[in-house]
């Protein structure tokens, strides 16, 4: 999930939560005979709410509001359902390459190194670019320069095998073994 989508989700959730909390506080205050809630309820004119449908722009406003809410809802659903993983990428020389298999092979190769406890791969699309992410576990005794060397070697091998421009990420986790 992208950062902007995460922020949008949280802001939208916060706004809906505030509306629900304000409505609940008003209803509870009205039931508890709080003066502010009773005064707010007394200011509501039920006849003016009934006359809203007589307004000449009522139907276009209602339709436009519904269309906007429908588009925003459909956009939210599609953005959340869109797969972020990528299987194949196209290259200039050999056509399509299965990036997931290449990343799995790179993770297996890295996992066979004596300085690595285990490694697993995942592929993603970030800002329209393919990303191969390998999560590897290293013992705490492994030197950081050795981890960097392994990361550069793995990235070079993966880019050469994929024959295309891609992002590479090595997530190094320290283990006590």
mmCIF file with all atom_site columns, C-alpha atoms in Angstrom, residues 80-163:
data_model
loop_
_atom_site.group_PDB
_atom_site.id
_atom_site.type_symbol
_atom_site.label_atom_id
_atom_site.label_alt_id
_atom_site.label_comp_id
_atom_site.label_asym_id
_atom_site.label_entity_id
_atom_site.label_seq_id
_atom_site.pdbx_PDB_ins_code
_atom_site.Cartn_x
_atom_site.Cartn_y
_atom_site.Cartn_z
_atom_site.occupancy
_atom_site.B_iso_or_equiv
_atom_site.pdbx_formal_charge
_atom_site.auth_seq_id
_atom_site.auth_comp_id
_atom_site.auth_asym_id
_atom_site.auth_atom_id
_atom_site.pdbx_PDB_model_num
ATOM 1  C CA . UNK A 1 80  ? -7.210 -1.743  -2.468  1.00 0.00 ? 80  UNK A CA 1
ATOM 2  C CA . UNK A 1 81  ? -7.865 -4.767  -4.691  1.00 0.00 ? 81  UNK A CA 1
ATOM 3  C CA . UNK A 1 82  ? -5.138 -4.027  -7.239  1.00 0.00 ? 82  UNK A CA 1
ATOM 4  C CA . UNK A 1 83  ? -2.384 -6.637  -6.926  1.00 0.00 ? 83  UNK A CA 1
ATOM 5  C CA . UNK A 1 84  ? 0.924  -5.124  -5.931  1.00 0.00 ? 84  UNK A CA 1
ATOM 6  C CA . UNK A 1 85  ? 2.958  -8.202  -6.833  1.00 0.00 ? 85  UNK A CA 1
ATOM 7  C CA . UNK A 1 86  ? 4.459  -8.708  -10.259 1.00 0.00 ? 86  UNK A CA 1
ATOM 8  C CA . UNK A 1 87  ? 5.237  -12.027 -11.927 1.00 0.00 ? 87  UNK A CA 1
ATOM 9  C CA . UNK A 1 88  ? 6.614  -11.211 -15.356 1.00 0.00 ? 88  UNK A CA 1
ATOM 10 C CA . UNK A 1 89  ? 8.474  -8.246  -16.798 1.00 0.00 ? 89  UNK A CA 1
ATOM 11 C CA . UNK A 1 90  ? 9.132  -7.598  -20.458 1.00 0.00 ? 90  UNK A CA 1
ATOM 12 C CA . UNK A 1 91  ? 12.679 -7.154  -21.731 1.00 0.00 ? 91  UNK A CA 1
ATOM 13 C CA . UNK A 1 92  ? 14.127 -5.745  -24.916 1.00 0.00 ? 92  UNK A CA 1
ATOM 14 C CA . UNK A 1 93  ? 16.036 -8.901  -25.898 1.00 0.00 ? 93  UNK A CA 1
ATOM 15 C CA . UNK A 1 94  ? 14.219 -12.042 -24.757 1.00 0.00 ? 94  UNK A CA 1
ATOM 16 C CA . UNK A 1 95  ? 10.606 -10.951 -24.310 1.00 0.00 ? 95  UNK A CA 1
ATOM 17 C CA . UNK A 1 96  ? 8.919  -11.664 -20.978 1.00 0.00 ? 96  UNK A CA 1
ATOM 18 C CA . UNK A 1 97  ? 10.893 -12.924 -17.977 1.00 0.00 ? 97  UNK A CA 1
ATOM 19 C CA . UNK A 1 98  ? 9.328  -14.514 -14.885 1.00 0.00 ? 98  UNK A CA 1
ATOM 20 C CA . UNK A 1 99  ? 10.659 -12.143 -12.232 1.00 0.00 ? 99  UNK A CA 1
ATOM 21 C CA . UNK A 1 100 ? 9.181  -14.162 -9.363  1.00 0.00 ? 100 UNK A CA 1
ATOM 22 C CA . UNK A 1 101 ? 11.145 -17.268 -10.398 1.00 0.00 ? 101 UNK A CA 1
ATOM 23 C CA . UNK A 1 102 ? 14.321 -15.229 -10.774 1.00 0.00 ? 102 UNK A CA 1
ATOM 24 C CA . UNK A 1 103 ? 13.845 -13.681 -7.340  1.00 0.00 ? 103 UNK A CA 1
ATOM 25 C CA . UNK A 1 104 ? 13.186 -17.125 -5.827  1.00 0.00 ? 104 UNK A CA 1
ATOM 26 C CA . UNK A 1 105 ? 16.365 -18.446 -7.473  1.00 0.00 ? 105 UNK A CA 1
ATOM 27 C CA . UNK A 1 106 ? 18.369 -15.466 -6.188  1.00 0.00 ? 106 UNK A CA 1
ATOM 28 C CA . UNK A 1 107 ? 16.982 -16.035 -2.682  1.00 0.00 ? 107 UNK A CA 1
ATOM 29 C CA . UNK A 1 108 ? 17.859 -19.741 -2.870  1.00 0.00 ? 108 UNK A CA 1
ATOM 30 C CA . UNK A 1 109 ? 21.377 -18.887 -4.049  1.00 0.00 ? 109 UNK A CA 1
ATOM 31 C CA . UNK A 1 110 ? 21.784 -16.345 -1.259  1.00 0.00 ? 110 UNK A CA 1
ATOM 32 C CA . UNK A 1 111 ? 20.365 -18.821 1.261   1.00 0.00 ? 111 UNK A CA 1
ATOM 33 C CA . UNK A 1 112 ? 23.102 -21.325 0.327   1.00 0.00 ? 112 UNK A CA 1
ATOM 34 C CA . UNK A 1 113 ? 25.832 -18.912 1.404   1.00 0.00 ? 113 UNK A CA 1
ATOM 35 C CA . UNK A 1 114 ? 27.425 -19.851 4.751   1.00 0.00 ? 114 UNK A CA 1
ATOM 36 C CA . UNK A 1 115 ? 26.831 -16.353 6.150   1.00 0.00 ? 115 UNK A CA 1
ATOM 37 C CA . UNK A 1 116 ? 23.060 -16.578 5.569   1.00 0.00 ? 116 UNK A CA 1
ATOM 38 C CA . UNK A 1 117 ? 20.641 -18.506 7.784   1.00 0.00 ? 117 UNK A CA 1
ATOM 39 C CA . UNK A 1 118 ? 17.659 -18.278 5.408   1.00 0.00 ? 118 UNK A CA 1
ATOM 40 C CA . UNK A 1 119 ? 16.340 -16.146 2.556   1.00 0.00 ? 119 UNK A CA 1
ATOM 41 C CA . UNK A 1 120 ? 12.969 -15.701 0.879   1.00 0.00 ? 120 UNK A CA 1
ATOM 42 C CA . UNK A 1 121 ? 11.901 -13.565 -2.069  1.00 0.00 ? 121 UNK A CA 1
ATOM 43 C CA . UNK A 1 122 ? 8.926  -11.427 -3.014  1.00 0.00 ? 122 UNK A CA 1
ATOM 44 C CA . UNK A 1 123 ? 8.218  -9.245  -6.014  1.00 0.00 ? 123 UNK A CA 1
ATOM 45 C CA . UNK A 1 124 ? 6.253  -6.014  -6.004  1.00 0.00 ? 124 UNK A CA 1
ATOM 46 C CA . UNK A 1 125 ? 5.375  -3.086  -8.207  1.00 0.00 ? 125 UNK A CA 1
ATOM 47 C CA . UNK A 1 126 ? 6.232  0.271   -6.669  1.00 0.00 ? 126 UNK A CA 1
ATOM 48 C CA . UNK A 1 127 ? 5.427  3.413   -8.672  1.00 0.00 ? 127 UNK A CA 1
ATOM 49 C CA . UNK A 1 128 ? 5.151  1.327   -11.821 1.00 0.00 ? 128 UNK A CA 1
ATOM 50 C CA . UNK A 1 129 ? 8.616  -0.229  -11.417 1.00 0.00 ? 129 UNK A CA 1
ATOM 51 C CA . UNK A 1 130 ? 9.277  -3.891  -10.632 1.00 0.00 ? 130 UNK A CA 1
ATOM 52 C CA . UNK A 1 131 ? 10.956 -4.524  -7.298  1.00 0.00 ? 131 UNK A CA 1
ATOM 53 C CA . UNK A 1 132 ? 12.595 -7.772  -6.213  1.00 0.00 ? 132 UNK A CA 1
ATOM 54 C CA . UNK A 1 133 ? 12.774 -7.933  -2.421  1.00 0.00 ? 133 UNK A CA 1
ATOM 55 C CA . UNK A 1 134 ? 14.764 -10.602 -0.636  1.00 0.00 ? 134 UNK A CA 1
ATOM 56 C CA . UNK A 1 135 ? 14.464 -10.991 3.120   1.00 0.00 ? 135 UNK A CA 1
ATOM 57 C CA . UNK A 1 136 ? 17.527 -12.740 4.514   1.00 0.00 ? 136 UNK A CA 1
ATOM 58 C CA . UNK A 1 137 ? 18.468 -13.734 8.035   1.00 0.00 ? 137 UNK A CA 1
ATOM 59 C CA . UNK A 1 138 ? 22.087 -13.270 9.050   1.00 0.00 ? 138 UNK A CA 1
ATOM 60 C CA . UNK A 1 139 ? 23.760 -14.334 12.286  1.00 0.00 ? 139 UNK A CA 1
ATOM 61 C CA . UNK A 1 140 ? 24.745 -11.410 14.509  1.00 0.00 ? 140 UNK A CA 1
ATOM 62 C CA . UNK A 1 141 ? 28.392 -12.281 13.925  1.00 0.00 ? 141 UNK A CA 1
ATOM 63 C CA . UNK A 1 142 ? 28.159 -11.469 10.202  1.00 0.00 ? 142 UNK A CA 1
ATOM 64 C CA . UNK A 1 143 ? 30.069 -8.320  9.253   1.00 0.00 ? 143 UNK A CA 1
ATOM 65 C CA . UNK A 1 144 ? 28.038 -5.490  7.688   1.00 0.00 ? 144 UNK A CA 1
ATOM 66 C CA . UNK A 1 145 ? 30.530 -5.182  4.823   1.00 0.00 ? 145 UNK A CA 1
ATOM 67 C CA . UNK A 1 146 ? 29.942 -8.855  4.028   1.00 0.00 ? 146 UNK A CA 1
ATOM 68 C CA . UNK A 1 147 ? 26.166 -8.249  3.959   1.00 0.00 ? 147 UNK A CA 1
ATOM 69 C CA . UNK A 1 148 ? 26.691 -5.286  1.592   1.00 0.00 ? 148 UNK A CA 1
ATOM 70 C CA . UNK A 1 149 ? 28.898 -7.400  -0.700  1.00 0.00 ? 149 UNK A CA 1
ATOM 71 C CA . UNK A 1 150 ? 26.286 -10.145 -0.803  1.00 0.00 ? 150 UNK A CA 1
ATOM 72 C CA . UNK A 1 151 ? 23.545 -7.591  -1.528  1.00 0.00 ? 151 UNK A CA 1
ATOM 73 C CA . UNK A 1 152 ? 25.504 -6.019  -4.415  1.00 0.00 ? 152 UNK A CA 1
ATOM 74 C CA . UNK A 1 153 ? 26.362 -9.430  -5.856  1.00 0.00 ? 153 UNK A CA 1
ATOM 75 C CA . UNK A 1 154 ? 22.763 -10.617 -5.603  1.00 0.00 ? 154 UNK A CA 1
ATOM 76 C CA . UNK A 1 155 ? 21.432 -7.392  -7.165  1.00 0.00 ? 155 UNK A CA 1
ATOM 77 C CA . UNK A 1 156 ? 23.908 -7.582  -10.058 1.00 0.00 ? 156 UNK A CA 1
ATOM 78 C CA . UNK A 1 157 ? 23.087 -11.245 -10.699 1.00 0.00 ? 157 UNK A CA 1
ATOM 79 C CA . UNK A 1 158 ? 19.352 -10.572 -10.611 1.00 0.00 ? 158 UNK A CA 1
ATOM 80 C CA . UNK A 1 159 ? 19.554 -7.569  -12.960 1.00 0.00 ? 159 UNK A CA 1
ATOM 81 C CA . UNK A 1 160 ? 21.763 -9.474  -15.372 1.00 0.00 ? 160 UNK A CA 1
ATOM 82 C CA . UNK A 1 161 ? 19.385 -12.474 -15.376 1.00 0.00 ? 161 UNK A CA 1
ATOM 83 C CA . UNK A 1 162 ? 16.268 -10.298 -15.743 1.00 0.00 ? 162 UNK A CA 1
ATOM 84 C CA . UNK A 1 163 ? 17.859 -8.279  -18.572 1.00 0.00 ? 163 UNK A CA 1
#
